[in-house]
Each structure stands twice: as structure tokens, then as C-alpha cells.
Coordinates of C-alpha atoms in Angstrom, one line a residue:
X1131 CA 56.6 -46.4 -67.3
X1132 CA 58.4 -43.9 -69.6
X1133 CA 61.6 -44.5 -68.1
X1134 CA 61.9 -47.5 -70.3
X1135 CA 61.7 -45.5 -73.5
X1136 CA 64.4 -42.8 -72.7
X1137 CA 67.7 -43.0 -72.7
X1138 CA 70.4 -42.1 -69.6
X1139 CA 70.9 -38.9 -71.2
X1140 CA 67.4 -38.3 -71.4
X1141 CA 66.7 -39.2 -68.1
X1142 CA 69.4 -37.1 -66.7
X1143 CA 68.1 -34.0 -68.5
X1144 CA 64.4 -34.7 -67.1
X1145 CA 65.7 -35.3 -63.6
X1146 CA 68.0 -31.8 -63.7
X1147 CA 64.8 -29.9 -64.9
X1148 CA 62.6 -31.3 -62.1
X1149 CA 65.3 -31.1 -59.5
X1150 CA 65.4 -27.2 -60.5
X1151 CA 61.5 -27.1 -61.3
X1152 CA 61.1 -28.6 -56.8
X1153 CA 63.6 -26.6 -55.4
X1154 CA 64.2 -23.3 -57.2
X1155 CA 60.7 -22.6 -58.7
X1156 CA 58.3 -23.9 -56.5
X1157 CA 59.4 -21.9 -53.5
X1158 CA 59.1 -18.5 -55.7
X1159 CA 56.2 -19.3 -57.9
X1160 CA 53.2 -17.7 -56.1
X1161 CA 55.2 -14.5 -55.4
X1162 CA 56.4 -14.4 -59.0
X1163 CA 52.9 -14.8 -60.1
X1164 CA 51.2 -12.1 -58.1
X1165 CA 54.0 -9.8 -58.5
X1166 CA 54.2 -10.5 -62.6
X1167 CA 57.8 -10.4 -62.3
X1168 CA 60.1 -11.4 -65.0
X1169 CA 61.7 -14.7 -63.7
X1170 CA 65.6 -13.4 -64.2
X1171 CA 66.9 -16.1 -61.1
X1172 CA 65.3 -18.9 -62.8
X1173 CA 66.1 -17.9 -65.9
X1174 CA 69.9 -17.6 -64.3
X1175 CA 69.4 -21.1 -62.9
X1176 CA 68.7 -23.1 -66.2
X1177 CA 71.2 -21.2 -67.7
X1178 CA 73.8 -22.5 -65.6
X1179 CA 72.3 -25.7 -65.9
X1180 CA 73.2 -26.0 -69.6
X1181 CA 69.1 -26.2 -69.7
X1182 CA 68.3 -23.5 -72.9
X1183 CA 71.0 -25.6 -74.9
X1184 CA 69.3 -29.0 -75.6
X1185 CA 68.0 -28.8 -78.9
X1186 CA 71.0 -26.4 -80.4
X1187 CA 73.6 -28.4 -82.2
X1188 CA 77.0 -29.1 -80.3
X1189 CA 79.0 -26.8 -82.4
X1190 CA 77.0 -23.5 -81.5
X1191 CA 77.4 -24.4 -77.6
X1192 CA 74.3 -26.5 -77.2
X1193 CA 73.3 -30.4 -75.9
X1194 CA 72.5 -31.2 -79.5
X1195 CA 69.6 -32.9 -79.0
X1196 CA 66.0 -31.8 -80.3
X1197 CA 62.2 -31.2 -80.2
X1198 CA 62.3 -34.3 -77.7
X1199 CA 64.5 -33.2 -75.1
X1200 CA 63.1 -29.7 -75.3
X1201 CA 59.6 -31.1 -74.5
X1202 CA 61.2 -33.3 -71.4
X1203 CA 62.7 -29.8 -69.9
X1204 CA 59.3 -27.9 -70.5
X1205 CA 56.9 -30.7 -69.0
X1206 CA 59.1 -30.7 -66.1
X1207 CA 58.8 -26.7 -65.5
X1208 CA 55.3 -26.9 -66.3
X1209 CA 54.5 -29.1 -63.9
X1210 CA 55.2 -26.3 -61.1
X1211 CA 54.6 -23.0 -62.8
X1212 CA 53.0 -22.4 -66.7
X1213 CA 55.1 -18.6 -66.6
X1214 CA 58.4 -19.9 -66.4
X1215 CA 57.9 -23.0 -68.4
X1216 CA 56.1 -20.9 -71.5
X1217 CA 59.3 -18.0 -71.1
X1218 CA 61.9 -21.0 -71.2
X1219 CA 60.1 -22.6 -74.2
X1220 CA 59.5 -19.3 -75.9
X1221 CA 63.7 -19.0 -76.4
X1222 CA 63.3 -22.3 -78.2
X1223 CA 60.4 -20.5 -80.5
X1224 CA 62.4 -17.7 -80.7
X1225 CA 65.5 -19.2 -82.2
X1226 CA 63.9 -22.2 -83.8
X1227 CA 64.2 -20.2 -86.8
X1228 CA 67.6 -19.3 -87.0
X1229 CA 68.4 -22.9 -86.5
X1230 CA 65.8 -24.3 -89.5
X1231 CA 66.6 -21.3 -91.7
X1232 CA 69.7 -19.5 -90.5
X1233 CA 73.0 -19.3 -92.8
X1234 CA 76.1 -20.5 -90.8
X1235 CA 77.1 -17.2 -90.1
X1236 CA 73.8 -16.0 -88.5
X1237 CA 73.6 -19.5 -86.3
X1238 CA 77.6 -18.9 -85.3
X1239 CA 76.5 -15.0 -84.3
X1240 CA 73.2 -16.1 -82.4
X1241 CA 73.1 -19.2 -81.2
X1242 CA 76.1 -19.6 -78.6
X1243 CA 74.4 -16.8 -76.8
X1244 CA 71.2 -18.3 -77.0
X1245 CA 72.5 -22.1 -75.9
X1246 CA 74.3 -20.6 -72.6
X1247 CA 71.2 -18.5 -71.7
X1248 CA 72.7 -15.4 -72.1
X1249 CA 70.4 -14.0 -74.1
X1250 CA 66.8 -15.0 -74.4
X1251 CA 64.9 -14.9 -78.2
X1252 CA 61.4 -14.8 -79.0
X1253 CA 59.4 -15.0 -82.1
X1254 CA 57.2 -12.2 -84.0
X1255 CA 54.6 -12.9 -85.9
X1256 CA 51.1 -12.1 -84.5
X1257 CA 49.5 -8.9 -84.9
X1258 CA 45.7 -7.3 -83.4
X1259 CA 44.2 -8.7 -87.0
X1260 CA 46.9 -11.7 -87.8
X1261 CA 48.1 -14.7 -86.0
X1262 CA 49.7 -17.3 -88.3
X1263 CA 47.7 -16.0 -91.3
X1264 CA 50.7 -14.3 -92.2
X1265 CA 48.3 -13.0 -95.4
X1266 CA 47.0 -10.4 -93.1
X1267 CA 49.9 -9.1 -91.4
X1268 CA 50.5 -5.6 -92.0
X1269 CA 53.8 -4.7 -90.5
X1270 CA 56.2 -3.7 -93.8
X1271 CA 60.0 -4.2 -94.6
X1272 CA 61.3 -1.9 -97.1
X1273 CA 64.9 -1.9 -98.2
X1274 CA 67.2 0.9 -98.5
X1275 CA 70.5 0.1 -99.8
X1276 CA 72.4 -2.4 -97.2
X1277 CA 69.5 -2.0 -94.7
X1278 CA 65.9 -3.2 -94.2
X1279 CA 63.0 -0.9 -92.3
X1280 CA 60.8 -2.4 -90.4
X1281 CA 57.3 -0.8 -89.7
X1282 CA 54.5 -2.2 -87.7
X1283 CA 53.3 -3.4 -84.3
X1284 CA 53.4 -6.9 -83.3
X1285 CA 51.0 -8.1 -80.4
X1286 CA 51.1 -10.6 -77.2
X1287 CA 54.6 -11.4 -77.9
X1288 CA 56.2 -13.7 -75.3
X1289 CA 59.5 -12.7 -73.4
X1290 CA 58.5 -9.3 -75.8
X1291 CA 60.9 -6.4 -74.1
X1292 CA 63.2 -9.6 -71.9
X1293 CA 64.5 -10.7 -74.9
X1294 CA 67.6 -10.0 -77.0
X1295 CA 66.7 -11.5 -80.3
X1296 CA 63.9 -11.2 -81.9
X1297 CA 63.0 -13.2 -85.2
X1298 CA 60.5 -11.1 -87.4
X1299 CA 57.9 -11.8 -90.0
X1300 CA 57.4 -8.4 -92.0
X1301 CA 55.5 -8.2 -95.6
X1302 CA 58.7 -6.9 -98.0
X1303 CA 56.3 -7.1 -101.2
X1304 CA 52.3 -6.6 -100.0
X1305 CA 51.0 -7.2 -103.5
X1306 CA 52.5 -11.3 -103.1
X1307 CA 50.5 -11.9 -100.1
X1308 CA 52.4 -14.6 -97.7
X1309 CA 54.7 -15.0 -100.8
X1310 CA 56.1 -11.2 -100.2
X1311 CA 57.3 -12.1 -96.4
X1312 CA 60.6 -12.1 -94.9
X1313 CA 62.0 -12.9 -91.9
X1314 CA 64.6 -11.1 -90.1
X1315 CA 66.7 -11.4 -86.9
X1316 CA 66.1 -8.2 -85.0
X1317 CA 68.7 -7.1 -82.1
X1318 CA 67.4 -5.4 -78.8
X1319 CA 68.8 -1.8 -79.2
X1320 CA 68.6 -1.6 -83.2
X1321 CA 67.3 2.0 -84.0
X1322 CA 63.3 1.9 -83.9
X1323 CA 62.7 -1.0 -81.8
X1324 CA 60.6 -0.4 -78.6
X1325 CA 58.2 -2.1 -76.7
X1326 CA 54.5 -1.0 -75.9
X1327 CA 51.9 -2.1 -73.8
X1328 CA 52.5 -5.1 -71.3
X1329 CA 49.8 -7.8 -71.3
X1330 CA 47.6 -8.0 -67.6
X1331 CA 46.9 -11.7 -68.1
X1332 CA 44.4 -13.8 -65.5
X1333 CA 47.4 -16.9 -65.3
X1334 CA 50.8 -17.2 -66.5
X1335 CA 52.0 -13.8 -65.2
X1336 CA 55.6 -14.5 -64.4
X1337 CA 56.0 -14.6 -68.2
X1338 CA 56.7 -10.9 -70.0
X1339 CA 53.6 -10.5 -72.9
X1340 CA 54.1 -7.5 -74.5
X1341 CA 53.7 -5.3 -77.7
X1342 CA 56.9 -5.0 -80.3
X1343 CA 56.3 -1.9 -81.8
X1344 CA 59.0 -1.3 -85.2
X1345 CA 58.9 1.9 -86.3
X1346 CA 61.2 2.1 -89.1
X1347 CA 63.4 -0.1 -87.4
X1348 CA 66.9 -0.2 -89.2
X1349 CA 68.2 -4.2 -89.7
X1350 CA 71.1 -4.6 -92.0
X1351 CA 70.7 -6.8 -95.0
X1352 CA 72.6 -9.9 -93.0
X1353 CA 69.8 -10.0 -90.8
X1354 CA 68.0 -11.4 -93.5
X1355 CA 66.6 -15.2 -92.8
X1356 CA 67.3 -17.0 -95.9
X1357 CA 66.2 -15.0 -98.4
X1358 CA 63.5 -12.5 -99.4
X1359 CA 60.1 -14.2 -100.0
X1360 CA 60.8 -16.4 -97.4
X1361 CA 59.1 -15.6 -94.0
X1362 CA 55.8 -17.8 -94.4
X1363 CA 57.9 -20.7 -94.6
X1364 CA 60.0 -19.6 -92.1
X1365 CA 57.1 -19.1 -89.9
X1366 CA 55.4 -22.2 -90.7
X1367 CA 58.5 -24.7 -90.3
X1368 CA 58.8 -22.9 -86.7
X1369 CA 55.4 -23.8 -86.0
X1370 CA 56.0 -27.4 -86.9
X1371 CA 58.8 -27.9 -84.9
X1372 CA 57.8 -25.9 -81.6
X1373 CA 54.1 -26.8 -81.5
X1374 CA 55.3 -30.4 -79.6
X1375 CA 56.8 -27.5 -76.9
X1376 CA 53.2 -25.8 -76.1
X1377 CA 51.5 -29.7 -76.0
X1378 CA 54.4 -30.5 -73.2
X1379 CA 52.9 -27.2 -71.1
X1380 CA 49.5 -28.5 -71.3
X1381 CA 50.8 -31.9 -70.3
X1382 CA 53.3 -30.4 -67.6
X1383 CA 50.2 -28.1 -66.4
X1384 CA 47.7 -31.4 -66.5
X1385 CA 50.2 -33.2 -64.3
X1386 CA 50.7 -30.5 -62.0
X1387 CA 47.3 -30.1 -61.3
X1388 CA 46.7 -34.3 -61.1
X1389 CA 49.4 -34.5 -58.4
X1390 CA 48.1 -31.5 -56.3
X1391 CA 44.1 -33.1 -56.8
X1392 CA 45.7 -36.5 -55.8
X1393 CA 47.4 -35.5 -52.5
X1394 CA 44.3 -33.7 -51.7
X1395 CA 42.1 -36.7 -52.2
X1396 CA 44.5 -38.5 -49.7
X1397 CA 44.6 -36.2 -46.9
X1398 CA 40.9 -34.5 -47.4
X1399 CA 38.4 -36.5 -44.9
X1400 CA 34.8 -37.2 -44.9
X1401 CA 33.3 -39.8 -42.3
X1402 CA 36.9 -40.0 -41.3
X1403 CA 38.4 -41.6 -44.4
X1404 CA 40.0 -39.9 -47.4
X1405 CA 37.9 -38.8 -49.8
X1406 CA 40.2 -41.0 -52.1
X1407 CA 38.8 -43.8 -50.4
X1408 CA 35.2 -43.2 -51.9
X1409 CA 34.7 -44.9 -55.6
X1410 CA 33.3 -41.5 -57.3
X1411 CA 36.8 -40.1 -56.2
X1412 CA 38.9 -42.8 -57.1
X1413 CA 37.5 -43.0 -60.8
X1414 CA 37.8 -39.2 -61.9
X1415 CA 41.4 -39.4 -60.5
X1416 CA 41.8 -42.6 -62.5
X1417 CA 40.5 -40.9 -65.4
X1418 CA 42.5 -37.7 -64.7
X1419 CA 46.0 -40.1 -65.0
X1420 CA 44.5 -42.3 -67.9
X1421 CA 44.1 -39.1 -70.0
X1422 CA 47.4 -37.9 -69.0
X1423 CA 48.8 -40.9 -70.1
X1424 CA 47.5 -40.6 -73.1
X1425 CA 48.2 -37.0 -74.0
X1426 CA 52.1 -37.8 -72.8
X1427 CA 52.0 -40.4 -75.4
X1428 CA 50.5 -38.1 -78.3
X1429 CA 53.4 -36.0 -77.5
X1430 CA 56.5 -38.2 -77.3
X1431 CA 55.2 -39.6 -80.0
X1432 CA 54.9 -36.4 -82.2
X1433 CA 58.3 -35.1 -80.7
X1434 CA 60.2 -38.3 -81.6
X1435 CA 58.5 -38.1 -85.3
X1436 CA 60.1 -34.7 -85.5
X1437 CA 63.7 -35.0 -84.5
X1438 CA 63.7 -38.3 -87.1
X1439 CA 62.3 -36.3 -89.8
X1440 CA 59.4 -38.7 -90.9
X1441 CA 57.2 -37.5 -93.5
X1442 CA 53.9 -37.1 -91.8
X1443 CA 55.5 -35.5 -88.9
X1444 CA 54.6 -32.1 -89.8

């Protein structure tokens, strides 16, 4: 019924994610999950499919499209495997920030890379004792001339040691509270940037959790995002924009799971007939899709409010 809604384009970019999602994921999944291996073919596959380029403005290399068609794409992977949906929406957290606060320089640097799938971003914020209280944080920016140095350890960072651009919230005044963070964009291979301790997680294992560990990690003063001061809101526009992107996993996961219950129901008997056959069945499965139908609504809806910009959007 949500074909009437979308537009050809819209459709096509649904219908290329869930051709990929059938034929390239579904075959590997299982093996990627209980080997917890980074999903580089996928990864390869989307890129070539224009996929991580949606919601980045034409002029960098991307679909330029938005929040919308970002959600359609992760749904669609979600539907067949929550690890290479969440490391395929992750790049859109990762550079969501360059693209809301970036200067024109920093998006022309970052983003074509980004847009073509060349290199994959991800987003640092939470710490052991701060998620997005960025009050609490602890990791530290101090500046030495034409270069910032960061120091601290962020935690459970997704596509953490896979990706090649890192956007980081560090305190650069710790008396100011959220008012005294900065953002930064933060290359793999800058001087003091390594990775720590890999996450052993019960689901989602394809994806790459992992520590960032800065220890007086050298970022030149152009790396700055915006401006000094900056990084809550940074960090907080991010959230507003990207939170649409986790709802579409949960509602890519819920269908996957719905279709799988459903087929089961059809070709499970008892008293030789389906077990879809029996009314106790046939209502949770109606409530299953009634919910999902419901939660896909909640998140077009919030998507669509987004990429127009309305007021109570955020």
C-alpha cells in the first residue's frame, strides 16, 4: 500500500536495496554472523550500487535525496541482516555531521568519498559514563597552535576501526559543560588514533563495535566542525536527523522476522492443516502486520517531516 506514496525514484532505490538485501546478503548472513566478520563484499556491493550516496547532495557525488530515502535503503537491509543494515546506516551517522555543520571545504574533502563508498564514517560520542549527555564526557581537546589534541576513549562505536572518518565530540573548555564541546573530523592514520577492545555482542555481529582510544591525537585546526563551542549542537542535530535511520532497523528487523513467522505458519502442520489455518495463529500474525503497519507509518511520517524541515520535526 506504500507504493502509492513513493515516487519512481523512490521505488527504484527500495527495489535496488532489496534486490541486493535477497541475493547478496541473505546467502552470507549466517556465516557473517557467526564469524563476526566485517561485511567488506556487501559493503563493496552498495557501493557500486550508488547505495551510501542517497541522502548527500548531488554536487558532493551523492543521490541528493534525504533522511527518507536513507530509511527506504536501511528497512530493506534490515529486513535480512540487523549487522549490515546498522554498519550501512552508521556511514550516514557518521557523516550526517559534516553535511549539517560542515564548511564547504570540509564537505568537498569528505563527502565524495563518503557518497561512492569508498570510505566509510562513523560518529563518536559515547563514552563508559556518557552517551548523549555530552555534560559528562571526559575525552579533552586542547589546542596548540594550528593543531587540536585529542585525549580520551570513546566506547561501542559502530564501524569503530572499519572506518575512515571519524566525527568527534571532545570537551575543548570543561569548565562550560556541553557549551565547551567541539566537534572534529578525525582521519584514520592521524598521529594518536587507535582502536581498543572489540565489542562480543549476542546479535548484530557482522557489524565492527569497538573502542576509539585518542591519545593526544594531533587534528589540524580545519578539522574543526563549525566552530569551537559547537559540538553539543553538532551532536544533537545528528541525532535529530539519524534517529528516523535506527526506527527503519527496528521496522526492517520486525518485518523480517513477520515474513519468516508467516511462512512458518503456512507450511508448519498440526491435525494436517497449517497452523495458520487455526484462529489463535491467524490473529497474532494479524496483529504482528497491524503493528508493523503502524510503526512503518510513524517512520515515513517522521522521515518526510525531516527532509521538509517542519518545525516539530525535531
Amino acid at each position: 500500500m506504500w507504493d502509492v506514496f513513493l515516487t519512481e525514484e523512490q521505488k527504484e532505490i527500495r527495489d535496488l536495496a532489496r534486490k541486493i538485501a535477497q541475493e547478496v546478503i541473505l546467502p552470507v548472513r549466517a556465516e557473517l554472523d557467526e564469524t563476526e566478520e566485517f561485511p567488506w563484499g556487501v559493503m563493496k556491493v552498495l557501493a557500486d550500487a550508488g547505495l551510501f550516496g542517497v541522502y548527500i547532495p548531488e554536487e558532493y557525488g551523492g543521490f541528493g535525496k534525504g533522511v527518507f530515502e536513507l530509511c527506504l535503503v536501511t528497512e530493506e537491509l534490515s529486513k535480512v541482516c540487523g549487522g549490515v543494515a546498522v554498519s550501512y546506516a552508521a556511514c550516514g551517522l557518521g557523516s550526517y555531521p559534516l553535511l549539517l555543520m560542515g564548511s564547504e571545504e570540509q564537505k568537498k574533502k569528505y563527502l565524495p568519498a563518503v557518497a561512492s563508498g569508498e570510505k566509510l564514517a562513523a560518529f563518536c560520542v559515547t563514552e563508559s559514563g556518557a552517551g548523549s549527555d555530552v555534560g559528562g564526557m571526559r575525552t579533552t581537546a586542547r589546542r596548540d597552535g594550528d593543531f587540536y589534541y585529542l585525549t580520551g576513549t570513546k566506547q561501542w562505536i559502530t564501524n569503530g576501526s572499519v572506518a575512515d572518518i571519524y566525527t568527534v565530540v571532545a570537551l575543548t573548555d570543561k569548565t562550560k559543560g556541553p557549551r565547551g564541546a567541539t566537534a572534529f573530523i578525525v582521519e584514520k592514520g592521524f598521529p594518536g588514533l587507535s582502536f581498543g577492545k572489540k565489542e562480543k555482542k549476542l546479535g548484530i555481529r557482522a557489524s565492527s563495535t569497538t573502542e576509539v582510544v585518542l591519545d593526544e591525537c594531533k587534528v589540524p585546526k580545519e578539522n574543526v566542525l563549525s566552530r569551537e563551542g559547537l559540538g553539543f549542537v553538532a551532536a544533537m542535530r545528528t541525532f535529530d536527523y539519524t534517529r528516523p535511520g535506527v526506527a527503519a532497523q527496528a521496522l526492517g528487523i520486525a518485518e523480517g522476522a513477520f515474513e519468516y513467522a508467516l511462512n512458518y505458519a503456512h507450511t508448519r502442520k498440526q491435525f494436517d492443516k497449517p497452523i495458520s489455518s487455526f484462529q489463535a495463529v491467524s490473529h497474532m500474525l494479524a496483529d504482528m502486520a497491524t503493528s508493523i503497519e503502524a510503526a512503518r507509518g510513524l517512520v515515513y511520517r517522521a522521515a518526510r517531516a525531516i527532509d521538509r524541515d517542519e518545525p516539530d520535526a525535531q
